[in-house]
Short mmCIF file of C-alpha atoms and ligand atoms in Angstrom, two decimals:
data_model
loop_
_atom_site.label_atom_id
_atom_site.label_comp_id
_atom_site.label_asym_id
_atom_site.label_seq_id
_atom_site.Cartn_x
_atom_site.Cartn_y
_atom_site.Cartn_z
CA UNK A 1 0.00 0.00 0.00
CA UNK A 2 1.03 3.15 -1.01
CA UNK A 3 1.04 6.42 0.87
CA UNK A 4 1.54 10.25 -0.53
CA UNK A 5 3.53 12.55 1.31
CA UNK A 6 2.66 16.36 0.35
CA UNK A 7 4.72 19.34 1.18
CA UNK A 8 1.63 22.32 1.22
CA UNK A 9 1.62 25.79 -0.02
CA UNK A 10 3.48 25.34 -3.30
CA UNK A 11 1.35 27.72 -5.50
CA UNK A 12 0.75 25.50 -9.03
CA UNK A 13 1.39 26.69 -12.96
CA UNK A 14 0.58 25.34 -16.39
CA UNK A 15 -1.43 23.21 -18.27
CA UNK A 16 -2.67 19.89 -17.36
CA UNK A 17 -4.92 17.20 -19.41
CA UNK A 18 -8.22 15.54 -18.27
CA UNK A 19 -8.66 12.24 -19.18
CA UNK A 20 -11.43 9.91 -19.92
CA UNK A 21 -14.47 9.60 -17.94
CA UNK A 22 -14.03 6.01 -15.26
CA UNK A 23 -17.83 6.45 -14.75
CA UNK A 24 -18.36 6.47 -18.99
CA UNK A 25 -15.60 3.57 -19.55
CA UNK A 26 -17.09 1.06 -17.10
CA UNK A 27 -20.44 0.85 -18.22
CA UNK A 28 -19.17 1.07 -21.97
CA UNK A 29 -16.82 -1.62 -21.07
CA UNK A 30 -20.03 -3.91 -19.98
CA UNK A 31 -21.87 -2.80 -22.80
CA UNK A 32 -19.70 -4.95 -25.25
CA UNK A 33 -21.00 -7.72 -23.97
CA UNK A 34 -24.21 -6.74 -26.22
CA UNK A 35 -22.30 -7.91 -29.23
CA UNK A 36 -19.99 -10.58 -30.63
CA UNK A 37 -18.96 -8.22 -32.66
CA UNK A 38 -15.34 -6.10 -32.24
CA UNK A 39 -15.21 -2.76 -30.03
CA UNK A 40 -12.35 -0.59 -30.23
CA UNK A 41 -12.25 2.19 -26.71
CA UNK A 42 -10.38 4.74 -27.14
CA UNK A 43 -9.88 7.69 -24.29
CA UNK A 44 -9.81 4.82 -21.64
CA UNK A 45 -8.55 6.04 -17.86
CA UNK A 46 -5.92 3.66 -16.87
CA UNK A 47 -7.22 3.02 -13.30
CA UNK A 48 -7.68 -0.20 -11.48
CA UNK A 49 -11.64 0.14 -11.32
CA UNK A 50 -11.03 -0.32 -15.45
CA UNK A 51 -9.09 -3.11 -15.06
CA UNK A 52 -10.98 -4.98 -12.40
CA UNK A 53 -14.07 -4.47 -14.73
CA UNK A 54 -11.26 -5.88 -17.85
CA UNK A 55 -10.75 -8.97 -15.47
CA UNK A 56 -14.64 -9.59 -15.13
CA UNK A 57 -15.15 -9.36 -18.32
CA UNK A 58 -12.57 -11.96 -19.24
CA UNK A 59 -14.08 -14.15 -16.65
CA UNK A 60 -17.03 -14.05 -18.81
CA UNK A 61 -15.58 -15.16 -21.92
CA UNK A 62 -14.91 -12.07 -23.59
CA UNK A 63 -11.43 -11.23 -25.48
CA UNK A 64 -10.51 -7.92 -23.23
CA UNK A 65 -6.87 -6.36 -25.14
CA UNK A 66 -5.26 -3.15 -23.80
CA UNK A 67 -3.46 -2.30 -27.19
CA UNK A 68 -2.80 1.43 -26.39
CA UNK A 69 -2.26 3.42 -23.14
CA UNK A 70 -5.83 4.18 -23.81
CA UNK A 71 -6.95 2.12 -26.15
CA UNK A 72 -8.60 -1.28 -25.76
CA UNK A 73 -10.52 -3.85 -28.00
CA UNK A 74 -12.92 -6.34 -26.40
CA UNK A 75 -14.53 -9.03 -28.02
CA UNK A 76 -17.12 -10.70 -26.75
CA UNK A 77 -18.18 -14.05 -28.99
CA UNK A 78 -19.55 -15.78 -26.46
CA UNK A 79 -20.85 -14.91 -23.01
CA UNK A 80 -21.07 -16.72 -19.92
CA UNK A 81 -24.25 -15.59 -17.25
CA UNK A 82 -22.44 -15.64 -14.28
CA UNK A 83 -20.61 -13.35 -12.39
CA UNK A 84 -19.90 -14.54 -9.13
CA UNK A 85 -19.11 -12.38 -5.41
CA UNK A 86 -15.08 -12.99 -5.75
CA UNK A 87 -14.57 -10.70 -8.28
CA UNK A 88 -17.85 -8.42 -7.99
CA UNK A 89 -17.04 -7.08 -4.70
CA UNK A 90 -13.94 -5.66 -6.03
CA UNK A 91 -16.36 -2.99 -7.59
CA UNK A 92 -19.60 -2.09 -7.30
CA UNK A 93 -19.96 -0.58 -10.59
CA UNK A 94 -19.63 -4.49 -11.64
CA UNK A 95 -23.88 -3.97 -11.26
CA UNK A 96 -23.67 -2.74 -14.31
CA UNK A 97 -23.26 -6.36 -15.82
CA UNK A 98 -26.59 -6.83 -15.38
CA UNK A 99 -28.47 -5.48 -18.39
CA UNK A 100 -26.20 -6.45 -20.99
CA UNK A 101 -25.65 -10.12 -20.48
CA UNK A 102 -29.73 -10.30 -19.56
CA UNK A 103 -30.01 -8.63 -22.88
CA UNK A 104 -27.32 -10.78 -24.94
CA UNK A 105 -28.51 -14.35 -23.04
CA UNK A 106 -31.84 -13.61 -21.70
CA UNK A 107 -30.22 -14.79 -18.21
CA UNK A 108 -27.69 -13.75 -15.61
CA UNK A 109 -26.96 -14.59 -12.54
CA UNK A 110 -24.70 -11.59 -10.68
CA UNK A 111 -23.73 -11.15 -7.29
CA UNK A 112 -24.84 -8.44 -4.99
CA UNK A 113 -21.89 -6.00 -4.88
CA UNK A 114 -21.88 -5.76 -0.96
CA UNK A 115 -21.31 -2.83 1.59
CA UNK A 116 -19.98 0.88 0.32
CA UNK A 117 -18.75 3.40 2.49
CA UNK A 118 -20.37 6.22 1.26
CA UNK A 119 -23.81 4.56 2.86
CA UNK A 120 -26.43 2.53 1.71
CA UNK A 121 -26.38 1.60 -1.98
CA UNK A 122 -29.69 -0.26 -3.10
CA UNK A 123 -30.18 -1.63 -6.62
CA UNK A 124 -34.28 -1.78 -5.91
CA UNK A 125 -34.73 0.19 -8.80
CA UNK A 126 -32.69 -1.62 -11.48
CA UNK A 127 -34.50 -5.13 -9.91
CA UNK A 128 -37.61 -3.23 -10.63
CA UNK A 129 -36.80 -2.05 -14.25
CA UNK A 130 -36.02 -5.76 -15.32
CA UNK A 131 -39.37 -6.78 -13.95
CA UNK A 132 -40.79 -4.22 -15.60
CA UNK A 133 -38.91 -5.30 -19.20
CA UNK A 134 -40.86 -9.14 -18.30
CA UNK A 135 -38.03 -10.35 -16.69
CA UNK A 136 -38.44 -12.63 -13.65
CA UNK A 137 -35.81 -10.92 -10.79
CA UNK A 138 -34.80 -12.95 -7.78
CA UNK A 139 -32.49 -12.49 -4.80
CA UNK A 140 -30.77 -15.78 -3.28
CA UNK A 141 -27.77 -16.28 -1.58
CA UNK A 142 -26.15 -12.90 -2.18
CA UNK A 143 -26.63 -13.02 -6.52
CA UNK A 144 -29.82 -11.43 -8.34
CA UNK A 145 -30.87 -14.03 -10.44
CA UNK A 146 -32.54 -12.98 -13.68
CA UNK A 147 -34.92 -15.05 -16.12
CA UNK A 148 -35.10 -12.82 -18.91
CA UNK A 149 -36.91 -15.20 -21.27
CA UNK A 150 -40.15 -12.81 -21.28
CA UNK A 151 -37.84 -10.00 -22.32
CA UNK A 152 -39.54 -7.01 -23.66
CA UNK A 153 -40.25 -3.66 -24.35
CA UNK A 154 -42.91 -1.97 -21.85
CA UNK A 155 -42.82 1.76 -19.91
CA UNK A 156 -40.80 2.40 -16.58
CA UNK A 157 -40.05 4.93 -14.66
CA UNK A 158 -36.87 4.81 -12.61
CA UNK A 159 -37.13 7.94 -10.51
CA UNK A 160 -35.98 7.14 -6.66
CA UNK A 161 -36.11 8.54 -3.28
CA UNK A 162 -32.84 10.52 -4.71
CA UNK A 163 -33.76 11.18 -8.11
CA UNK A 164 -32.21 9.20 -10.95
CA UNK A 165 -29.97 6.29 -10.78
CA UNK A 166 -27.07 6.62 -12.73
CA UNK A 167 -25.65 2.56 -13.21
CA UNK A 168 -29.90 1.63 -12.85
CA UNK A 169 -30.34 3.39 -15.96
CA UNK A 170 -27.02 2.57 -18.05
CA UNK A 171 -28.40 -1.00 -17.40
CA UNK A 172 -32.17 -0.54 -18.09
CA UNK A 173 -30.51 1.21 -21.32
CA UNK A 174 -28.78 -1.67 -22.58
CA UNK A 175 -31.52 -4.35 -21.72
CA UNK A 176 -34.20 -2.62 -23.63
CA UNK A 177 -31.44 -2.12 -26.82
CA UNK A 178 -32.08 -5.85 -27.58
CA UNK A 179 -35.51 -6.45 -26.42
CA UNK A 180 -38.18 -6.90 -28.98
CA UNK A 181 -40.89 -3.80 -28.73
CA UNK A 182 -40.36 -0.22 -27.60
CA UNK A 183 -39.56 0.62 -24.14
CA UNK A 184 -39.90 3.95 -22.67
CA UNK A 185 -37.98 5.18 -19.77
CA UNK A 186 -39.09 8.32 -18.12
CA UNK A 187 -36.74 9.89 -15.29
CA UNK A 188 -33.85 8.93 -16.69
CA UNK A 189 -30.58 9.41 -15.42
CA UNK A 190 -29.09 12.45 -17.84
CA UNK A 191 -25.24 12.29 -16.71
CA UNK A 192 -23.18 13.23 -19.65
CA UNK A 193 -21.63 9.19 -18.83
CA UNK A 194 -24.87 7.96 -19.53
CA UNK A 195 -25.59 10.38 -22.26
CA UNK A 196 -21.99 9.02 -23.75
CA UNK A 197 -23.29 5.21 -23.20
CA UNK A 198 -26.15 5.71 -25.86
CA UNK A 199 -24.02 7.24 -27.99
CA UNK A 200 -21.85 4.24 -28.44
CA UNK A 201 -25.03 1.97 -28.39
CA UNK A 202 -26.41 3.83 -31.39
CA UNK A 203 -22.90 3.66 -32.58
CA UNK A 204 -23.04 -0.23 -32.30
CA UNK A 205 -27.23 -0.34 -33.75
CA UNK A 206 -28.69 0.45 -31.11
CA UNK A 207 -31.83 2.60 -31.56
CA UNK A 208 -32.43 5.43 -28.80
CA UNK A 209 -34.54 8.69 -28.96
CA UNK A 210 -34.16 11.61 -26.33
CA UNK A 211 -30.88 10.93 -25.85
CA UNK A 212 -29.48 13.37 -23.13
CA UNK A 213 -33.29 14.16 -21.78
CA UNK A 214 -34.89 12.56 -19.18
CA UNK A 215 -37.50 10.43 -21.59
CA UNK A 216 -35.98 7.90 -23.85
CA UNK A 217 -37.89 5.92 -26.17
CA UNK A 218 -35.81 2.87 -27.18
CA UNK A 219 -36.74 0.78 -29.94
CA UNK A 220 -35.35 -3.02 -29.20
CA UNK A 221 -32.82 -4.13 -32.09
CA UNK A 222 -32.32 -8.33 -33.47
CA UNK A 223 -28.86 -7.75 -32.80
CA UNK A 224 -25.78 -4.70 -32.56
CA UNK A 225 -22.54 -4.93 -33.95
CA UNK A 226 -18.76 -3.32 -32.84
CA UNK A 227 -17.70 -0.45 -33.00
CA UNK A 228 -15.52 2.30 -32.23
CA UNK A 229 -16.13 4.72 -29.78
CA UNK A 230 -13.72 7.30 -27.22
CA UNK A 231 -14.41 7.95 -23.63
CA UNK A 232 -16.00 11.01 -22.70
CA UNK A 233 -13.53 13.24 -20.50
CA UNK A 234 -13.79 13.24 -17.27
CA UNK A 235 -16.14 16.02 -15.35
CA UNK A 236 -14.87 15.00 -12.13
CA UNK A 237 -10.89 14.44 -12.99
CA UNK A 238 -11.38 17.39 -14.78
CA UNK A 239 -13.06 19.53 -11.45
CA UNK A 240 -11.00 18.27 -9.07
CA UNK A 241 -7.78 19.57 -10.81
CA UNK A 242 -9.91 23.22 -11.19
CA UNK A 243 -10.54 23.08 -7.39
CA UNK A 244 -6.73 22.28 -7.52
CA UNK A 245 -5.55 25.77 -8.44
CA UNK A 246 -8.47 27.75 -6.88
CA UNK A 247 -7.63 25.96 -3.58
CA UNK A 248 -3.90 27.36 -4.07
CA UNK A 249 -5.26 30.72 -5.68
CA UNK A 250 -3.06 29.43 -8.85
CA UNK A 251 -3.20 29.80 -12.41
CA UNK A 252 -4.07 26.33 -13.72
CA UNK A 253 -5.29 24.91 -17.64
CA UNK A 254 -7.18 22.14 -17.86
CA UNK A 255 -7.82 20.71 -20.95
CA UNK A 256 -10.16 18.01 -22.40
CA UNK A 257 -13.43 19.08 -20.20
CA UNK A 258 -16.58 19.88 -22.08
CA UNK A 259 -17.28 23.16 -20.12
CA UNK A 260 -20.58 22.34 -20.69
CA UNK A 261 -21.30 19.14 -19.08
CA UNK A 262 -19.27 21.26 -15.65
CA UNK A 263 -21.90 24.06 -15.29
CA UNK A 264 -22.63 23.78 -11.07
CA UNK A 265 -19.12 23.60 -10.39
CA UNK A 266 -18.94 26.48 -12.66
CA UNK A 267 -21.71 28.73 -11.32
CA UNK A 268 -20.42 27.49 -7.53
CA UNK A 269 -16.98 29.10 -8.58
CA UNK A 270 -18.31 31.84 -9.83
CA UNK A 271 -20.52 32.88 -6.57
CA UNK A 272 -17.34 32.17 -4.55
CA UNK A 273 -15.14 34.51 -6.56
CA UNK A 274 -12.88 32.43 -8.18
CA UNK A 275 -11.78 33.74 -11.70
CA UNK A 276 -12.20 31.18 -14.53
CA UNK A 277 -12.33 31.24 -18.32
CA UNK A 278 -13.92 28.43 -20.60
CA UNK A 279 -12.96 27.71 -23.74
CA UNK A 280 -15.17 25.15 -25.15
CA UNK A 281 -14.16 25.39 -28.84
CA UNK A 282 -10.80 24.19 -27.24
CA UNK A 283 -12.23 21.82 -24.22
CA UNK A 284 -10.37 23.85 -22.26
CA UNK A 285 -11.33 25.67 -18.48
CA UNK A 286 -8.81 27.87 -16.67
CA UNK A 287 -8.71 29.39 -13.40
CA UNK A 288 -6.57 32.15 -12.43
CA UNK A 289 -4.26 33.22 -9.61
CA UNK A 290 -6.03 35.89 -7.24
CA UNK A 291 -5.53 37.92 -4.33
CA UNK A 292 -8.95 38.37 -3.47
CA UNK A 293 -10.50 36.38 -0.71
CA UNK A 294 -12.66 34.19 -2.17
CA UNK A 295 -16.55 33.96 -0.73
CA UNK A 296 -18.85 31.16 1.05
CA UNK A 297 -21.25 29.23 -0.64
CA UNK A 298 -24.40 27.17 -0.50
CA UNK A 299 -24.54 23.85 -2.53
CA UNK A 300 -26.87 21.02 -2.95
CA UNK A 301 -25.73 17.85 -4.67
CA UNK A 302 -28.30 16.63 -6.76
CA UNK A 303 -28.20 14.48 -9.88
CA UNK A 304 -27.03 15.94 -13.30
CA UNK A 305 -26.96 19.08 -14.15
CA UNK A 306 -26.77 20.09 -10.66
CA UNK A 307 -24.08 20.02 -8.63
CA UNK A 308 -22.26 16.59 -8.41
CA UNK A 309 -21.95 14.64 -5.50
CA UNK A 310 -18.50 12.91 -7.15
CA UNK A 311 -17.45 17.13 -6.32
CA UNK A 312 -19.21 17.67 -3.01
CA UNK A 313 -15.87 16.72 -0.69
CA UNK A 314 -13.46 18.39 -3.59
CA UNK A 315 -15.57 21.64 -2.62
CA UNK A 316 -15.66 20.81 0.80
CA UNK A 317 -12.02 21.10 0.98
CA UNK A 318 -11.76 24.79 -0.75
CA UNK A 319 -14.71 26.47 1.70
CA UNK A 320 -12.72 24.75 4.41
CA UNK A 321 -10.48 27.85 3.56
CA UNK A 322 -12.83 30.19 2.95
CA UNK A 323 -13.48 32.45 5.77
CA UNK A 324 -17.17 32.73 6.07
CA UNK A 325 -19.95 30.32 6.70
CA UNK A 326 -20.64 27.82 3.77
CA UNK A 327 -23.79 24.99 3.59
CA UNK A 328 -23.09 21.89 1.65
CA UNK A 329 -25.86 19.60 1.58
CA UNK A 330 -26.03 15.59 0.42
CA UNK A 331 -28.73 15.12 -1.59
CA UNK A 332 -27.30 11.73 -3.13
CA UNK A 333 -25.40 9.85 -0.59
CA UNK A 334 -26.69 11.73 2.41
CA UNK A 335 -24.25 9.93 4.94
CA UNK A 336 -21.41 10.88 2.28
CA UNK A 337 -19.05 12.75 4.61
CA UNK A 338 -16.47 10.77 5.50
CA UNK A 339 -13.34 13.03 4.73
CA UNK A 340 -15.18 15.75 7.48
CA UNK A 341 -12.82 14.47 10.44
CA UNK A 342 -10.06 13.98 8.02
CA UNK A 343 -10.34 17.41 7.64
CA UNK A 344 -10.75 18.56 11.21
CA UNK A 345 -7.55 17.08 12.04
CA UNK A 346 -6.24 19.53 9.49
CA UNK A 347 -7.85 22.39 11.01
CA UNK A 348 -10.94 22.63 9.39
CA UNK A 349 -13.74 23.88 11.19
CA UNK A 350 -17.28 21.99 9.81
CA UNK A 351 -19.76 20.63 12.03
CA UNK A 352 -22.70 18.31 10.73
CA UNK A 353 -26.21 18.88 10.45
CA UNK A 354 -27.78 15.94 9.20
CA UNK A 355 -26.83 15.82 5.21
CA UNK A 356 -25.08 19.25 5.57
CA UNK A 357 -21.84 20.25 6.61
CA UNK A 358 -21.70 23.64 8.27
CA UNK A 359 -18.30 24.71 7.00
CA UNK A 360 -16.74 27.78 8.79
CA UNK A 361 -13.74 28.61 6.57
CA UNK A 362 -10.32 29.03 7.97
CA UNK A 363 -7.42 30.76 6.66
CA UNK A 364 -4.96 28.07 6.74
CA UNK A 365 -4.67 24.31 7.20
CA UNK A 366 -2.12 22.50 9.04
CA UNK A 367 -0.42 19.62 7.06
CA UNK A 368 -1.45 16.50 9.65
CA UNK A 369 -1.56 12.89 8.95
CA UNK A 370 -5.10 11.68 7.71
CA UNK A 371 -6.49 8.55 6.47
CA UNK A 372 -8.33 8.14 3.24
CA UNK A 373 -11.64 6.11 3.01
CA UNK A 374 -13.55 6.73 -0.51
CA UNK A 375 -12.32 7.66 -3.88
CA UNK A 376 -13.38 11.25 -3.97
CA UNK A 377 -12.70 11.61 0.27
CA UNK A 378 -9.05 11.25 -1.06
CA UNK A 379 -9.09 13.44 -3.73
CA UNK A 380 -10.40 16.29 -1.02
CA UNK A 381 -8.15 15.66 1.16
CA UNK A 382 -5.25 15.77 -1.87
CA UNK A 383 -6.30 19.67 -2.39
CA UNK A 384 -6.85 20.38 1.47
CA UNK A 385 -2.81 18.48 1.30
CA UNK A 386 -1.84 21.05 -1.54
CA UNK A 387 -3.19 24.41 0.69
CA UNK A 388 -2.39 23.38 3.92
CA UNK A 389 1.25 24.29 5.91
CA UNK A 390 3.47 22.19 6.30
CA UNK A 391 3.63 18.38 5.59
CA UNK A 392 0.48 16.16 4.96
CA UNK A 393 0.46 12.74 5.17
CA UNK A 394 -2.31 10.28 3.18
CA UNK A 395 -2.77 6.61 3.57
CA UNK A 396 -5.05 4.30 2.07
CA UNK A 397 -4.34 6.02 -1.70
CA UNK A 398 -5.30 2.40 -3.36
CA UNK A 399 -9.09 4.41 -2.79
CA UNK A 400 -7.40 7.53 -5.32
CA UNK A 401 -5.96 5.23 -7.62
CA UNK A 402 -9.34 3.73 -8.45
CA UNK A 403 -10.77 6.77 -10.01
CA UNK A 404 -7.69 9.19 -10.98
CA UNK A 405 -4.80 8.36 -13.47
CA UNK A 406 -1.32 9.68 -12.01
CA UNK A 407 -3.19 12.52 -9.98
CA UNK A 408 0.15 13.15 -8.49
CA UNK A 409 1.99 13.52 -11.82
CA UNK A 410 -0.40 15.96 -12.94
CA UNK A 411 0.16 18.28 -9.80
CA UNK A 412 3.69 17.57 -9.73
CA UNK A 413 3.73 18.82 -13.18
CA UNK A 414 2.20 22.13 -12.29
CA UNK A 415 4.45 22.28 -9.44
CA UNK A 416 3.00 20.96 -6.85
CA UNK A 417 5.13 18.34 -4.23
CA UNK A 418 3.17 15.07 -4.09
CA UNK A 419 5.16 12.03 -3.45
CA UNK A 420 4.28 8.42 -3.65
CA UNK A 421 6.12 6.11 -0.83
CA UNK A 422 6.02 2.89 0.36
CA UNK A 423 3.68 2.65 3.45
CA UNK A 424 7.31 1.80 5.14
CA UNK A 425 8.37 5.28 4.21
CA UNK A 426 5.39 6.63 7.11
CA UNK A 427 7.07 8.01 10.07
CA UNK A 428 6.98 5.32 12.75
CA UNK A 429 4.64 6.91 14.67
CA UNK A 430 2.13 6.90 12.37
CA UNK A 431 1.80 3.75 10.91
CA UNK A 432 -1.56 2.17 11.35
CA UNK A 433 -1.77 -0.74 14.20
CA UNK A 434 -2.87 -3.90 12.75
N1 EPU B 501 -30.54 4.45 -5.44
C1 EPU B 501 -31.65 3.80 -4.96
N2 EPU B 501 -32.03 2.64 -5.57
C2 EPU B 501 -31.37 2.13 -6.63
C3 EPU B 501 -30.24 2.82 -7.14
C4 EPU B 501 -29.86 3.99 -6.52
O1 EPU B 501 -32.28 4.22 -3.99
O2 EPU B 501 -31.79 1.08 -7.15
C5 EPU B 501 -30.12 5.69 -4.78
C6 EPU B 501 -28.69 5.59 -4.24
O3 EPU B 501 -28.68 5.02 -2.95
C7 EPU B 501 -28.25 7.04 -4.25
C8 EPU B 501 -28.95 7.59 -5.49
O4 EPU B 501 -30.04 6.70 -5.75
O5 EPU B 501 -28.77 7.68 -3.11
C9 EPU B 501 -28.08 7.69 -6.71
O6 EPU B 501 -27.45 6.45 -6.95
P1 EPU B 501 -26.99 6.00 -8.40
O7 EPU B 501 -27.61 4.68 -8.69
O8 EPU B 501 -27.20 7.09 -9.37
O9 EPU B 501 -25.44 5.78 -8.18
P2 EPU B 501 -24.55 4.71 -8.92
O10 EPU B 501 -25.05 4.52 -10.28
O11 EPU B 501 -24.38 3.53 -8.04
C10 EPU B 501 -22.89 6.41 -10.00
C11 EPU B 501 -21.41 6.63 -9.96
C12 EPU B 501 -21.02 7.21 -8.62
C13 EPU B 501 -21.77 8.53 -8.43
C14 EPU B 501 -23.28 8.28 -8.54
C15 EPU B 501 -24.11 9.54 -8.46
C16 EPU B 501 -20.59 4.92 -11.44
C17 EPU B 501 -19.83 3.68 -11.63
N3 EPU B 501 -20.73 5.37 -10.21
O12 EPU B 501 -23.16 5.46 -8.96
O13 EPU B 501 -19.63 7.49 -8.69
O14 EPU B 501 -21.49 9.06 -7.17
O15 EPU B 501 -23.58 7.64 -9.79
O16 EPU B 501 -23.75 10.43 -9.45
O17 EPU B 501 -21.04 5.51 -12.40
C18 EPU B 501 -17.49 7.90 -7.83
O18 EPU B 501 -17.10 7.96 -9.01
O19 EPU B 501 -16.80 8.25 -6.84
C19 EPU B 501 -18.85 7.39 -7.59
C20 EPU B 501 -19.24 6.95 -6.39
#
């Protein structure tokens, strides 16, 4: 297990590349099991969420090739139905298995993904949705178990206590691509990933109306072919390395965003006072260095296009040191809040209030060694790391590695001082008991 040392209050310069969307590429990776036919993925992150999903995919007959840094072919002539607990628990995006195999075999059999630390993750609603498409939906022993022999087109409506489910619908999506009739899917999930899924289904035969709206009509195909199709960048890579330079009141580039698909983090920059400037002809977003103190804000993750939860702790970590009071509230994951203490050992000063943090924004943070426990908790405590004085220490970075490529490169390259070590390389008195 690795461990990042950072060395705070470097201020950061230059230009610095987003890559492909994880949350596009895993779904898209599941989605060539709707074909026997050859995909070609270009834009792919390399992250180990991708390759755990490359590894289940093998498992299930498919020909999975990396043949570019981020470039892979999959092949997928036959299928088998099951995927069982060893390797789904790795990942819980592996859910996402379930609506193209039931769509290529008309079965599956896939283990529940188990426990998440960002709270309670149900899959009611996909379980639903298949009934809904005729398919019989069972849970024993820890696997849904899906019949799909009555597969077929009918109306759902996948709205939840929290809006729209993001993997529910990528899944409902590629069932109904290959089930005879028309199926109509109101309160849809609109997330530029899932918006970037159709597009490669239509790519591969698929046929979808309302693509990017919350209504799709989707009229069920014989059978889709390969294709080739790149990523979509990454919203969230792409944000967090924004947040990067307005946390260190730097000048900072990032290209290969679709300013677009970013417009909450956008208008939450804007009401704090940080100075940006899109590009979009370019794909390219840049903040600038300031003097000014930036202000508090008031956010509300809710599903696409408002602001992202996958950005709530990112934003946590840059009103941590914004004097004022700022209100971030969980609309998603409600218990999502785990890099708070991390945080507090830093200096912060946020106190919870149900789903909100209450964040009263210092002027500095004191480098301190903290403990990562989600993907994005690490990212905000990587920024809070970058701002802070003095040194910062982060364990548990296998959580960052599954959702950003060479994070530390990047800041390294605009001058941060991020350094990967051996979890031997922790000062003695911090390493973890066992
Ligand atoms: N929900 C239900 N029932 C369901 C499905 C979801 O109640 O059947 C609830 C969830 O508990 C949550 C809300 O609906 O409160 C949204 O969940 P959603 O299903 O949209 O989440 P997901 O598809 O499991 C994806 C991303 C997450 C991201 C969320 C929300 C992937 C692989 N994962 O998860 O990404 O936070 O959408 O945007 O696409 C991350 O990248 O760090 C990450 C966690």
């Amino acid at each position: 297990m690795d461990v990042f040392k950072i060395e705070g209050g470097h201020s950061l310069s230059g230009t610095v590349e987003a890559g492909g969307a994880k949350n596009a590429a895993l779904p898209i990776f599941a989605a060539t099991l709707l074909t026997g036919g050859v995909c070609r993925i270009n834009g792919v992150p390399d992250l180990s969420d991708i390759r755990f999903m490359a590894k289940i995919l093998r498992y299930l007959g498919a020909r999975v090739d990396q043949v570019g840094p981020h470039t892979w072919e999959i092949e997928a002539q036959e299928v088998h139905h099951c995927a069982p607990y060893d390797l789904v628990r790795q990942m819980r995006a592996s859910i996402c298995l379930l609506g193209p195999v039931v769509g290529r075999l008309r079965r599956t059999e896939v283990s529940l993904p188990g426990g998440c630390v960002i709270g309670p993750r149900p899959i009611d609603l996909h379980l639903k949705g298949l009934s809904r498409l005729g398919c019989k939906v069972d849970v024993r022993n820890g696997y849904v178990e899906v019949d799909g022999s009555g597969l077929c087109g009918d109306y759902l409506y996948l709205g939840g206590r929290h809006g729209s489910t993001v993997t529910g619908s990528a899944n409902m999506i590629m069932a109904a691509v290959l089930a005879p009739g028309t199926t109509r899917i109101e309160s849809v999930a609109c997330e530029p990933e899932v918006v970037d899924l159709c597009q490669m289904l239509v790519k591969m035969g698929a046929k979808i109306h309302g693509i990017g709206s919350h209504y799709l009509k989707i009229e069920g195909v014989k059978e889709l072919h390969g294709c080739e199709h790149t990523v979509v960048p990454d919203r969230i890579e792409a944000g967090t390395l924004l947040l990067a330079g307005a946390i260190t009141k730097s000048s900072v580039t990032v290209q290969n965003v679709i300013p677009g698909h970013m417009r909450a983090l956008l208008d939450a920059m804007e009401s704090s006072g940080v100075p940006f400037e899109c590009k979009p002809d370019q794909r390219q977003i840049s903040v600038f260095e300031t003097r000014a103190t930036l202000k508090p804000v008031e956010i509300i993750t809710l599903p696409h296009p408002g602001f992202p939860t996958d950005l709530q702790a990112q934003m946590l970590a840059l009103m941590a040191v914004t004097p004022g009071l700022s209100f971030i509230t969980e609309r998603v994951y409600p218990n999502r809040f785990m890099h708070v203490p991390e945080l507090l050992r830093m200096g912060a000063h946020v106190s919870m209030e149900g789903a909100s943090a209450v964040v009263n924004g210092v002027n500095r943070l004191n480098g301190a060694p903290v403990m990562a426990s989600d993907l994005r908790a690490s990212a905000a405590l990587v920024l809070a790391g970058l701002a802070a004085e003095g040194t910062t220490w982060i364990q548990r970075i296998y959580h960052l590695d599954r959702g950003y490529e060479e994070l530390e490169s990047k800041l390294n390259l605009l001058g941060a001082s991020v350094e990967r070590l051996p979890q031997d390389a922790l000062p003695s008195d911090l390493i973890e008991d066992s």
